[in-house]
Coordinates of C-alpha atoms in Angstrom, one line a residue:
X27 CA 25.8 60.6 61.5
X28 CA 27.3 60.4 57.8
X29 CA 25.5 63.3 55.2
X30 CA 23.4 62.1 52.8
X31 CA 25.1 64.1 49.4
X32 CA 22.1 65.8 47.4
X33 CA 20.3 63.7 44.8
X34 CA 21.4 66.2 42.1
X35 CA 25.2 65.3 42.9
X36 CA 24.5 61.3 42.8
X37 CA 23.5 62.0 38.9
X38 CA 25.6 64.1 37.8
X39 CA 28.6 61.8 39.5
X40 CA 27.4 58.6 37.9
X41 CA 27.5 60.6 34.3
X42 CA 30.5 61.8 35.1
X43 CA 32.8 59.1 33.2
X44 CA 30.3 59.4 30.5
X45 CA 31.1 63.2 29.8
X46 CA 35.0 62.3 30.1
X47 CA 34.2 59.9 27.0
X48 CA 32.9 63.2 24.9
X49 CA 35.2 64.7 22.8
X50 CA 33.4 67.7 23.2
X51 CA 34.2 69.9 26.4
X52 CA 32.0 69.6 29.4
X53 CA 32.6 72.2 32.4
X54 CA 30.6 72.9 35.2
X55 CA 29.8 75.2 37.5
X56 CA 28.2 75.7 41.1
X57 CA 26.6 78.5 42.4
X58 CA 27.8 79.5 45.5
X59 CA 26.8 83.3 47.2
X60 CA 27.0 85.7 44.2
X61 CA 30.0 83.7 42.5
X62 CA 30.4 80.6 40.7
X63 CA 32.8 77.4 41.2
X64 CA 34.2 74.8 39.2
X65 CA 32.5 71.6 39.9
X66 CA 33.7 69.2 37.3
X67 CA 36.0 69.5 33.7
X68 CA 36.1 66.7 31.6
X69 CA 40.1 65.5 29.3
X70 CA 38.6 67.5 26.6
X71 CA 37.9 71.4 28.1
X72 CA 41.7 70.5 29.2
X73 CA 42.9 70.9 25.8
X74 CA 41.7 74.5 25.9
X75 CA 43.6 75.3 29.3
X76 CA 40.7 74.8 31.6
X77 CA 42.3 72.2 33.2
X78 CA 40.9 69.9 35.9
X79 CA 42.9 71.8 39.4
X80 CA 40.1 74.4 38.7
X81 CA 38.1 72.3 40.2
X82 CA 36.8 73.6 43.4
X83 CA 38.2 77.1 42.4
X84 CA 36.1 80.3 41.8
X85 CA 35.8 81.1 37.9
X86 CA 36.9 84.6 38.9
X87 CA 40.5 83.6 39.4
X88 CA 40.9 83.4 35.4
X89 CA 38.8 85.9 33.8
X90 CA 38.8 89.6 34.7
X91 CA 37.3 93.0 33.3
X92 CA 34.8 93.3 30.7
X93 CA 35.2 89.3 30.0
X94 CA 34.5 87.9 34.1
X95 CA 31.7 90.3 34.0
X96 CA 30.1 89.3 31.0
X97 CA 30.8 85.3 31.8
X98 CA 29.4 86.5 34.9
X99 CA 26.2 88.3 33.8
X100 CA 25.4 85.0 31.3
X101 CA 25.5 82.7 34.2
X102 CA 23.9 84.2 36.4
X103 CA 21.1 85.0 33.3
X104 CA 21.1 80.9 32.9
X105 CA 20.0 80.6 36.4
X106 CA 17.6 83.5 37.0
X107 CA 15.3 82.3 33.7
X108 CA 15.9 78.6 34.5
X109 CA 16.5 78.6 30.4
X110 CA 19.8 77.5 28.2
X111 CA 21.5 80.2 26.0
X112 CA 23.5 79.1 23.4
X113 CA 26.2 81.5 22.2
X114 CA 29.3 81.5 20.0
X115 CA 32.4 82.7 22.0
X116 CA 36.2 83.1 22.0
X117 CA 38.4 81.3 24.3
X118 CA 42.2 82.3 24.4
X119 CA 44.3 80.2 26.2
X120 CA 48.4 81.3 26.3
X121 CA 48.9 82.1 22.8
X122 CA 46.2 80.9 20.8
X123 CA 42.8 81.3 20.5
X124 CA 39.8 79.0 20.0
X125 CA 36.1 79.8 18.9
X126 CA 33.7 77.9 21.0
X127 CA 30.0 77.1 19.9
X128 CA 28.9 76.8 23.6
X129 CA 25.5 76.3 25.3
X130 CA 24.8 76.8 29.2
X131 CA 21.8 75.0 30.8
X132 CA 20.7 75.3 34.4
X133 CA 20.2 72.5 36.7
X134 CA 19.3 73.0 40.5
X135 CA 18.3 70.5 43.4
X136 CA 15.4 71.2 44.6
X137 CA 16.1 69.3 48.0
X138 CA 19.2 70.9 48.8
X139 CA 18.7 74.3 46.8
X140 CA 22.0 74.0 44.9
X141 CA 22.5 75.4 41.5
X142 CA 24.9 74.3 38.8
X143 CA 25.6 75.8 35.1
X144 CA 26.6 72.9 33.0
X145 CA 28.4 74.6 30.0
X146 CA 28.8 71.9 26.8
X147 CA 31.0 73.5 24.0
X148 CA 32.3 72.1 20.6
X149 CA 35.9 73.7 18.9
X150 CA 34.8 75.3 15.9
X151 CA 38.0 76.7 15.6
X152 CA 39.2 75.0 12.6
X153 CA 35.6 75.5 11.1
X154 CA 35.7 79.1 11.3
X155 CA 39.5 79.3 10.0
X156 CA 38.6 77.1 6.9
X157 CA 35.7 79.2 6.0
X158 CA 37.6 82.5 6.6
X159 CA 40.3 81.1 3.7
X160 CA 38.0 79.3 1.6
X161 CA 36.0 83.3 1.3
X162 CA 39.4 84.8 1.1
X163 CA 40.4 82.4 -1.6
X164 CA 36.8 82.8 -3.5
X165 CA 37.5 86.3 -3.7
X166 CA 40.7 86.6 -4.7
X167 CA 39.4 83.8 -7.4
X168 CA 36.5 85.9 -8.1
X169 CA 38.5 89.1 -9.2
X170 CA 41.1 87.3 -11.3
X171 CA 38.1 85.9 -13.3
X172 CA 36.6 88.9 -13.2
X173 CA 39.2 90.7 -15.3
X174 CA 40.6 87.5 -17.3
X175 CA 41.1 88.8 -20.6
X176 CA 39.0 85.2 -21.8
X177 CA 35.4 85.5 -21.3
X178 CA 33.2 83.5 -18.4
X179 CA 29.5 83.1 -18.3
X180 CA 27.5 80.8 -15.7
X181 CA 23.9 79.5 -16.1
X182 CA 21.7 77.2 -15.0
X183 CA 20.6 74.0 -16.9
X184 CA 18.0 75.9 -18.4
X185 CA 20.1 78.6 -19.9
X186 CA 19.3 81.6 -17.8
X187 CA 22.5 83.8 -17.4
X188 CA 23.4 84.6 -13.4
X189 CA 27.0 85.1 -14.0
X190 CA 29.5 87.0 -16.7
X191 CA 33.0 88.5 -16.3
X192 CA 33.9 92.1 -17.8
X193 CA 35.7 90.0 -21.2
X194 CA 32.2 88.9 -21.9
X195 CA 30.2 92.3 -21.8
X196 CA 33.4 93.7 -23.5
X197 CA 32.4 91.1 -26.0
X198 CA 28.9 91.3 -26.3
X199 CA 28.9 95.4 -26.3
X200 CA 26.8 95.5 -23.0
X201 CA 26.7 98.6 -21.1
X202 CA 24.6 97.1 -18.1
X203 CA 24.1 94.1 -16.1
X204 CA 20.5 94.3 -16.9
X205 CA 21.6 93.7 -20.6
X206 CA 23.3 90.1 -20.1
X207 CA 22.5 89.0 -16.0
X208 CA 19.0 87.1 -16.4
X209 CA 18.4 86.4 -19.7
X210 CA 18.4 83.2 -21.3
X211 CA 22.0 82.1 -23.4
X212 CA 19.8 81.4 -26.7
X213 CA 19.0 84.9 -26.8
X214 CA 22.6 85.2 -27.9
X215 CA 22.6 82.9 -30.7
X216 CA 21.3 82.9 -34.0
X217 CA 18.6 80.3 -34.6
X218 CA 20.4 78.5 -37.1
X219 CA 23.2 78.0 -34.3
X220 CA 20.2 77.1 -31.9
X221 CA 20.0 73.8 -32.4
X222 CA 23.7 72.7 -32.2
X223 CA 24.1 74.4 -29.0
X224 CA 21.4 72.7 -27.4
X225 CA 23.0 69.7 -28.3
X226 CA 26.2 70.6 -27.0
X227 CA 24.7 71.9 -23.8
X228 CA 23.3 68.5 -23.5
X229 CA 26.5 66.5 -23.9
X230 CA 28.1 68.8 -21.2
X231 CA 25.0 68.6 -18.4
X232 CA 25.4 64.6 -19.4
X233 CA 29.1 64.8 -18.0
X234 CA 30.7 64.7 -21.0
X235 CA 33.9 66.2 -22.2
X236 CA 32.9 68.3 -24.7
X237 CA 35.8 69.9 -26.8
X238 CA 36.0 73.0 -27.2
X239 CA 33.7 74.4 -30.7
X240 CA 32.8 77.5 -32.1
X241 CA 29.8 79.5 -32.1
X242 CA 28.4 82.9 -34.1
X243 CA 26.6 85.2 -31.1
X244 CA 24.4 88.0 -31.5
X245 CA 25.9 91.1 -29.3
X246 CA 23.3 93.6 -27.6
X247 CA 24.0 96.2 -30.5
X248 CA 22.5 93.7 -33.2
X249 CA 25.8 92.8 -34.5
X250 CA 27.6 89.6 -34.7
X251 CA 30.8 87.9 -33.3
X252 CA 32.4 84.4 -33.0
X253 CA 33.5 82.7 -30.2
X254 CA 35.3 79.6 -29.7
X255 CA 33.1 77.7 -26.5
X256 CA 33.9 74.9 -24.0
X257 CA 31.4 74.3 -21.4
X258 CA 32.0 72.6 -18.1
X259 CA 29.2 71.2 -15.8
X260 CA 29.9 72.3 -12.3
X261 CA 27.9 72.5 -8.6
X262 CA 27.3 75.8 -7.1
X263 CA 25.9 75.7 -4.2
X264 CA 23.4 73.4 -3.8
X265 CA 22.5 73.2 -7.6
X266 CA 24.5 72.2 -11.1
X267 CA 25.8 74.9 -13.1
X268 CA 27.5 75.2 -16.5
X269 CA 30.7 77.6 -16.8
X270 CA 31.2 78.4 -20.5
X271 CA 35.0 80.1 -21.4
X272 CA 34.4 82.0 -24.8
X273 CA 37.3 83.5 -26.6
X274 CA 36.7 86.3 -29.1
X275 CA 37.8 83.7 -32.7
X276 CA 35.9 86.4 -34.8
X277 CA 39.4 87.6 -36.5
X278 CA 40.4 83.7 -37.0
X279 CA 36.5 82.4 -38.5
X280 CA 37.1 85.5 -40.7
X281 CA 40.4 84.7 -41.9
X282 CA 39.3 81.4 -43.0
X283 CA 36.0 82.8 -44.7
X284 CA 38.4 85.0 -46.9
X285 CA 40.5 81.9 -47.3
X286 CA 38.1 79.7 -48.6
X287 CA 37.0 82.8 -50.7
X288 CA 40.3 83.5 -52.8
X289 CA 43.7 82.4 -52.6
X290 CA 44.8 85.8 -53.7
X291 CA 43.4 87.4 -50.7
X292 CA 44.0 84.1 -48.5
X293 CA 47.9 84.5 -48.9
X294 CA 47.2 88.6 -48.2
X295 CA 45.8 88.1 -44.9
X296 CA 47.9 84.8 -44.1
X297 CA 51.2 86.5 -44.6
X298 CA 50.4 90.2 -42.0
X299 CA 48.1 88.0 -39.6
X300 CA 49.7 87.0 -36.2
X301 CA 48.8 83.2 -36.4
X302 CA 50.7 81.1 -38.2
X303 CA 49.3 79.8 -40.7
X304 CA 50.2 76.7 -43.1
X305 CA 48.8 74.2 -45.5
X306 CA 49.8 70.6 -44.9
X307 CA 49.0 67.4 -47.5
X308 CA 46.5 65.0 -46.5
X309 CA 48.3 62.4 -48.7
X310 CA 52.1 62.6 -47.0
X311 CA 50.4 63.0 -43.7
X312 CA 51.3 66.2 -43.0
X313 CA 54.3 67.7 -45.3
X314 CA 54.1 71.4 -45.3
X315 CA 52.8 73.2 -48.8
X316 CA 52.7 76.7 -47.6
X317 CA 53.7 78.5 -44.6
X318 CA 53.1 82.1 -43.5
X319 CA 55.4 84.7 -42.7
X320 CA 54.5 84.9 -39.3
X321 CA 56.4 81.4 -38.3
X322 CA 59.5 83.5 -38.5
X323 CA 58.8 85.4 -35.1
X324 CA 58.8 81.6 -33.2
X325 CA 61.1 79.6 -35.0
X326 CA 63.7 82.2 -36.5
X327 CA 63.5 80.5 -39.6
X328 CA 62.5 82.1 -43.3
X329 CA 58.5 80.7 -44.2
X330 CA 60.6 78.8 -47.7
X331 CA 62.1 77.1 -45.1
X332 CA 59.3 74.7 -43.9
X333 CA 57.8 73.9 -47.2
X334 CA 58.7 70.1 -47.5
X335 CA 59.2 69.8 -44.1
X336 CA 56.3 67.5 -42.1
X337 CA 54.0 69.4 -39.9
X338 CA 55.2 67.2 -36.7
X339 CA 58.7 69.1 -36.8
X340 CA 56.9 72.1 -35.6
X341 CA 56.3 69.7 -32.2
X342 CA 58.8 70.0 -29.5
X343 CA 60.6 66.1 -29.6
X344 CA 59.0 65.1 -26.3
X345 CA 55.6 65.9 -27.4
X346 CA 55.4 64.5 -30.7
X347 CA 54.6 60.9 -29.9
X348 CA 51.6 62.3 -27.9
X349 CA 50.9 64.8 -30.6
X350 CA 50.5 62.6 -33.2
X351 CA 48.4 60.4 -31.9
X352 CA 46.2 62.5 -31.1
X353 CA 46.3 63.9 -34.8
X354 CA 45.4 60.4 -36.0
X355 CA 42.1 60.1 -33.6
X356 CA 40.4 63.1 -34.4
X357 CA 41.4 63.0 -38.3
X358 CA 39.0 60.1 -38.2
X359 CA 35.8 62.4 -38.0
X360 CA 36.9 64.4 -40.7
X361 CA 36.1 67.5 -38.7
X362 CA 37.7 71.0 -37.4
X363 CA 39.9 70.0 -34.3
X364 CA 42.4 71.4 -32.0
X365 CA 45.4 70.4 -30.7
X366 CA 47.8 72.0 -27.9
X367 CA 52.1 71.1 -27.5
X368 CA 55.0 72.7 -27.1
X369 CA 56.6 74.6 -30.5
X370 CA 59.8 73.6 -31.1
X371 CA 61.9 76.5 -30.7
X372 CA 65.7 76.6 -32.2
X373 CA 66.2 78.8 -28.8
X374 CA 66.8 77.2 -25.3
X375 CA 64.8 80.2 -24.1
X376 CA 61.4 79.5 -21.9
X377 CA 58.8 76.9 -23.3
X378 CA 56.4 78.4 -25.7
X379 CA 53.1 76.4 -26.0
X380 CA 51.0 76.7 -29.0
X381 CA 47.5 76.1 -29.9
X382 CA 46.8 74.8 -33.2
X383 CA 43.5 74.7 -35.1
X384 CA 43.3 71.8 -38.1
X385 CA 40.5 72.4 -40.4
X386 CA 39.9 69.6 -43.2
X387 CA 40.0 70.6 -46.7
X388 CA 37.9 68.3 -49.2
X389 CA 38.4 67.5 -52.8
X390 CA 35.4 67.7 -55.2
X391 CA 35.0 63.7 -54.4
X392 CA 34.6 65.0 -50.5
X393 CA 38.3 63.1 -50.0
X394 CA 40.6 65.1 -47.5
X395 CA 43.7 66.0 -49.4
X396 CA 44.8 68.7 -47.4
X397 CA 44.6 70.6 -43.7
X398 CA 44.4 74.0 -43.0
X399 CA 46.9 74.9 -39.6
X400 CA 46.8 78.0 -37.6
X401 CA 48.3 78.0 -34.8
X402 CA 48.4 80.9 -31.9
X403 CA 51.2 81.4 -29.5
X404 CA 48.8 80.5 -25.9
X405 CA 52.0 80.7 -23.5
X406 CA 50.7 83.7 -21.9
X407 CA 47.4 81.9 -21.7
X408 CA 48.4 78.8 -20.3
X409 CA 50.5 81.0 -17.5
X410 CA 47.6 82.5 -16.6
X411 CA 46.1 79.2 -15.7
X412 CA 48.6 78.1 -14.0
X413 CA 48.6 81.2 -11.7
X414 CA 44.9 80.5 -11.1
X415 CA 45.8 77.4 -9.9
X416 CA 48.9 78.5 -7.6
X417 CA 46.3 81.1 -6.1
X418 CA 44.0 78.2 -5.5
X419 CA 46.0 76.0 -4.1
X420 CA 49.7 77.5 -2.8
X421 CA 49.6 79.7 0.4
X422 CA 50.9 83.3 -0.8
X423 CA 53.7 84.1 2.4
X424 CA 55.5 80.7 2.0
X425 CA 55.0 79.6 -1.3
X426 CA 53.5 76.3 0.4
X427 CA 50.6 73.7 -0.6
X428 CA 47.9 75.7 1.7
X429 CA 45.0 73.9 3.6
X430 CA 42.6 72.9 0.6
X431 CA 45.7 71.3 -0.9
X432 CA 46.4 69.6 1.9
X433 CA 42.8 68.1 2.9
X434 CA 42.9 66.2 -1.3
X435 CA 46.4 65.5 -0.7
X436 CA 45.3 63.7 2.7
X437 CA 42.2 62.1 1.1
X438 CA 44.1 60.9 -1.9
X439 CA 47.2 59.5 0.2
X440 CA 44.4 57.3 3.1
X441 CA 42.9 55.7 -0.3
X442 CA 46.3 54.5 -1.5
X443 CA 47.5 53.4 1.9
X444 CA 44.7 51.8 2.2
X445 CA 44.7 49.9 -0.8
X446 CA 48.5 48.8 -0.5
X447 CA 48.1 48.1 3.0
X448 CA 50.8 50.8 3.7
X449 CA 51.6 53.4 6.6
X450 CA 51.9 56.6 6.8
X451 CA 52.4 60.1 9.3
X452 CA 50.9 63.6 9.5
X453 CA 52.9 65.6 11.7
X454 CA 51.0 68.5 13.5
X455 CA 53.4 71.6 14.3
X456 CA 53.5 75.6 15.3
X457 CA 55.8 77.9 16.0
X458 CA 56.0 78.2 20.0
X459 CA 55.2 82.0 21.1
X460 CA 54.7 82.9 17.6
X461 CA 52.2 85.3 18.7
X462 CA 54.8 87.2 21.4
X463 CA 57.1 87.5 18.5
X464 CA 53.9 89.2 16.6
X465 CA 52.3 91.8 19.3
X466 CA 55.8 92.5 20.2
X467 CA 57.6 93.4 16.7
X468 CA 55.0 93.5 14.3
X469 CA 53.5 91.2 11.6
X470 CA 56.4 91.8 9.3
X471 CA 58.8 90.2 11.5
X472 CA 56.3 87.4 12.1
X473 CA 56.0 87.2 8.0
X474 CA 59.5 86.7 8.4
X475 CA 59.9 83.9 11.0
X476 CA 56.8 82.2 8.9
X477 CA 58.9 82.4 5.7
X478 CA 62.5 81.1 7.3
X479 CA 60.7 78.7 9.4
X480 CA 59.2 76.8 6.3
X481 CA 62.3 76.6 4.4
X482 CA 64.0 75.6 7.3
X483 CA 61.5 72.6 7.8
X484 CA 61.1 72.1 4.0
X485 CA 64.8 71.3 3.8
X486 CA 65.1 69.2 6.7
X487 CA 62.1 67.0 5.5
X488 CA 63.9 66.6 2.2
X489 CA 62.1 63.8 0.3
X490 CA 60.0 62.2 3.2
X491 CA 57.1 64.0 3.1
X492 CA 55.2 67.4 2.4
X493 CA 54.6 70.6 4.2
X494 CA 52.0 72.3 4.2
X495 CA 50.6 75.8 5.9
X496 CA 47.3 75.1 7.3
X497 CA 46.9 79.0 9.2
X498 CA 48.9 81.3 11.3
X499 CA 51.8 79.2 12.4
X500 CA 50.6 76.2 12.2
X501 CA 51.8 73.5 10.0
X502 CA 50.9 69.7 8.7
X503 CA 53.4 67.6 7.3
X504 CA 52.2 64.4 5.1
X505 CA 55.0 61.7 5.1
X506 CA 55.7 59.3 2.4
X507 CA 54.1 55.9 2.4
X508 CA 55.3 53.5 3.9
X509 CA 56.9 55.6 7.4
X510 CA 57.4 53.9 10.4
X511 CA 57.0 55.4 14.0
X512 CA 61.0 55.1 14.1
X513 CA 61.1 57.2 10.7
X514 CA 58.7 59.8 12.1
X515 CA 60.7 60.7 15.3
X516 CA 63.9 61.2 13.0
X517 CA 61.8 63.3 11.3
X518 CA 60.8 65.4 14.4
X519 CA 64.3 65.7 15.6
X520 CA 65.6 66.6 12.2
X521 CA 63.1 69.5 11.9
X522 CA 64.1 70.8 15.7
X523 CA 68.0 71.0 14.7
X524 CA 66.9 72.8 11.6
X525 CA 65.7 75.6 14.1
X526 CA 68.1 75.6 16.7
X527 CA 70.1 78.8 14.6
X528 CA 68.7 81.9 15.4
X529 CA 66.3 84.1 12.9
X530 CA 67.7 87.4 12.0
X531 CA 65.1 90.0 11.1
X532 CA 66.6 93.7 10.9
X533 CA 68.3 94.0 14.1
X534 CA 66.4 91.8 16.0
X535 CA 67.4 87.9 16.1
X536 CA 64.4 85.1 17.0
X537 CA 65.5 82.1 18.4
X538 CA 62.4 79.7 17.3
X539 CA 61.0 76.6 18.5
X540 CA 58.4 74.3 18.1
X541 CA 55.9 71.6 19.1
X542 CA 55.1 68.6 17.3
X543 CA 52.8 66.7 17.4
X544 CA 52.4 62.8 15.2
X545 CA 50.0 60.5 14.2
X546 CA 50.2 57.2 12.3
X547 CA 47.8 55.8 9.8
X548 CA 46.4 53.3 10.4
X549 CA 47.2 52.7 13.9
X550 CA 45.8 56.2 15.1
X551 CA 43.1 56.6 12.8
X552 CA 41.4 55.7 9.3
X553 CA 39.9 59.2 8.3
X554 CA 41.3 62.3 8.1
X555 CA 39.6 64.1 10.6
X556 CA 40.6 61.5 12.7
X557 CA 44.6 61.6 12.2
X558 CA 44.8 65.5 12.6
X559 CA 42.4 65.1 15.8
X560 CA 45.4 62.6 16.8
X561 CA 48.1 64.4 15.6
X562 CA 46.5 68.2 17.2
X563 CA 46.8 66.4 20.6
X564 CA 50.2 65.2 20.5
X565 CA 50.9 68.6 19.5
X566 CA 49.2 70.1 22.8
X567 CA 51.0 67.1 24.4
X568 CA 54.1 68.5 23.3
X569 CA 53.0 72.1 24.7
X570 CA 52.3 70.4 27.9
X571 CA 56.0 68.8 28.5
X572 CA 57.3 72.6 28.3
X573 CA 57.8 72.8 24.1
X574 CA 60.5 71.9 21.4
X575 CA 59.6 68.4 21.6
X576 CA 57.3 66.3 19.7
X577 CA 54.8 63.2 20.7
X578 CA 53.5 60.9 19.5
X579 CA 49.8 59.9 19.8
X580 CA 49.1 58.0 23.1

């Protein structure tokens, strides 16, 4: 006579092609004596490395020490209080290792007495690696600001301060948080500045591009400053913001005080001041009528020298056009504006990049008839932005677009596909036994393998695409629009000559390899969770056929 097979096991088989379908992992497990045995795995735990010849094998063969008794302890927990526990765990399988958000619920027959553990996990993996960067990056950002010599203060849309870098408490002449950190931004400013920065403030929570204006403050000693201000609106969190850059114009709104006061004492101060100063003509558009000393350190010319000359000759020749125009706009309002370009240096040294103020002198009809220019040398300035940027954005060991790069990159390049009805690739690769060549010689060496792997893949992808560091050794390449599978596999065999030469590193040499792994949009997916998802496999595909190869999504 044929057994019947348990109730519980009828299910469970019948949901069985239902739990291969998941993408997340489904395993298993059947109590049996004081021990458990694999039951069932679905394709997706096999990605991890529990792969489906566990099956009818005891859980003990692949974990030992501290780890099989703990797995041990949890399952057997699972079954003696007939209650899930959910629990966030590492999983290393070979040479990498995955973080699992895993939950374990019991199930047993109650006609045949069998017990079973079914364990359903999700990869967080990449999760936990992106947040682990994206802090890393915050406070790397958060320090630079922190000591930027140009001040930063954030508060919320009703003014109160929560934020303010060490330039601003310099600037205000606060000893103590207590003195800036909760208080409302008016307190700073006179009441007759009040109202304009309210309407400012406005503009800028509106989403407007507010340029950048200055403003008298009151500093915590009673005294007074000027600051030049642009606001930005911004979401923190889970609520808007405004960040406001201030920079310390006191010495400039001065200068121009004394100006207006007396030409005698103007020319004093214009011609020992660092800015350059000049006076242009409102009526030739812009031939110089005065010009200070100080253009002499830039332009290695005598101040004589410009007088005549039109303002626009101070503008490097590939700016001017762009320059100008801009001149011609804001001249309209018949307001103080600012304008930024390249000076025009008689030296082929490095760029210099120069910040110009352009306030509007009236006649006693209120006509314009002539500007006021000062300009400040802002090269150091702008380099400092730029290095914010690069910190943002650039991975620090290779010099390579890192992953937040990559994910806009990614976005920006499946919205233009799609609109031209064009394909494209991301190629998913690592380093095979990168960690061996880490636990065994140190992270230095593996800095080094990092470092001459990317350059070696950088120059075999040439012009076809872009490489960029996602963690540890792995890497994502987005190709050029318009890539065909053929295209992609030259690729991937272009990239594994480029390694076949060994690595030197002191007296060590690594002989490197990798796996790679490709997807094409739009054939494998429209989103880019989707495409690295199909790329990652391919990659573990790759793994699978014994390394240095690549696949392609299947």
């Amino acid at each position: 006579m044929q057994k019947t097979k348990p109730e519980y096991v009828e299910i469970h088989e019948g949901l069985l092609p239902v739990f291969q379908l998941l993408t997340d992992i489904v395993v298993i497990l059947e109590k049996t004596d004081q021990t458990f045995f694999y039951y069932f795995v679905n394709e997706a735990a096999e990605k991890i490395g529990i792969v489906k010849e566990r099956v009818g094998t005891c859980h003990a063969l692949y974990h030992e020490g501290d780890v099989f008794e703990h797995f041990q302890q949890t399952l057997n927990q699972v079954i003696q209080e007939n209650c899930p526990i959910r629990q966030k765990v590492a999983h290393v399988t070979g040479d990498k290792e995955y973080v699992l958000d895993m939950t374990m619920t019991p199930y047993v027959n109650q006609s045949s007495g069998r017990q079973f553990v079914m364990i359903l996990a999700r990869d967080m993996t990449d999760q936990v690696q992106t947040q682990r960067l994206l802090k890393e990056s915050e406070e790397r950002l958060q320090k630079v600001l922190h000591y930027s010599p140009m001040g930063m203060v954030i508060f919320s849309l009703d003014g109160m301060i929560s934020y303010a870098n060490k330039s601003t408490y310099e600037a205000l002449k606060a000893t103590s948080s207590s003195q800036v950190i909760g208080r409302s931004i008016f307190e700073f400013i006179p009441r007759d500045e009040v109202v304009l920065a309210k309407e400012r403030l406005a503009e800028v929570i509106a989403g407007k591009d507010v340029d950048a204006y200055v403003l008298q403050l009151n500093d915590c000693l009673n005294g007074g400053m000027y600051a030049e201000i642009k606001g930005i609106l911004v979401s923190l969190g889970n609520k808007d913001e405004v960040i406001v850059m201030l920079r310390d114009v006191t010495e400039r709104v001065n200068t121009l005080s004394a100006l207006q006061e007396s030409e005698e004492k103007y020319r004093l101060i214009a011609e020992n001041t660092k800015d350059m100063i000049a006076i242009t003509d409102a009526e030739t558009y812009g031939r110089i009528l005065y010009a200070s000393p100080s253009h002499q350190r830039l332009s290695g010319c005598d101040s004589e020298d410009f007088i005549g000359m039109h303002a626009s000759m101070l503008v490097h020749p590939e700016d001017r056009e762009r320059t100008q125009t801009e001149f011609d706009l804001k001249s309209l309002l018949g307001e103080p504006f600012m304008l930024q370009y390249r000076y025009n240096t008689v030296s082929d040294s490095a760029e210099v990049f120069v910040e110009s103020s352009f306030s509007p002198i009236f006649d006693e009809y209120g006509k314009i008839e002539k500007y006021l220019m000062i300009s400040r040398d802002v090269t150091e300035r702008r380099n400092y932005e730029r290095n914010l940027l690069k910190l943002a954005y650039y991975d620090s060991l290779t010099g390579l677009p890192n992953r937040l790069r990559y994910r806009e990159d990614l976005l920006l390049e499946i919205k233009r596909a799609s609109k031209e009805g064009l394909s494209f690739g991301l190629i998913y690769l690592d380093i095979d036994s990168f960690k061996v060549i880490n636990d065994t010689y140190g992270h230095d060496a593996g800095d080094q393998v990092l470092q001459a792997f990317s350059k070696r893949v950088r120059s075999a992808l040439g012009s076809k695409g872009t490489l960029y560091r996602l963690a540890g050794d792995e890497f994502v390449i987005i190709t050029q629009p318009g890539s065909v599978k053929e295209e992609l596999g030259e690729i991937a065999e272009s990239i594994m000559r480029s390694l076949s030469e060994a690595i030197s590193y002191k007296n060590e040499a690594f002989t490197v390899s990798s796996s790679i792994g490709i997807a094409l949009y739009p054939d494998d997916g429209l989103t880019r969770h989707e495409l690295l998802k199909k790329a990652d496999k391919a990659m573990y595909d790759a793994k699978q056929k014994g390394k240095n190869t690549y696949c392609f999504h299947s």
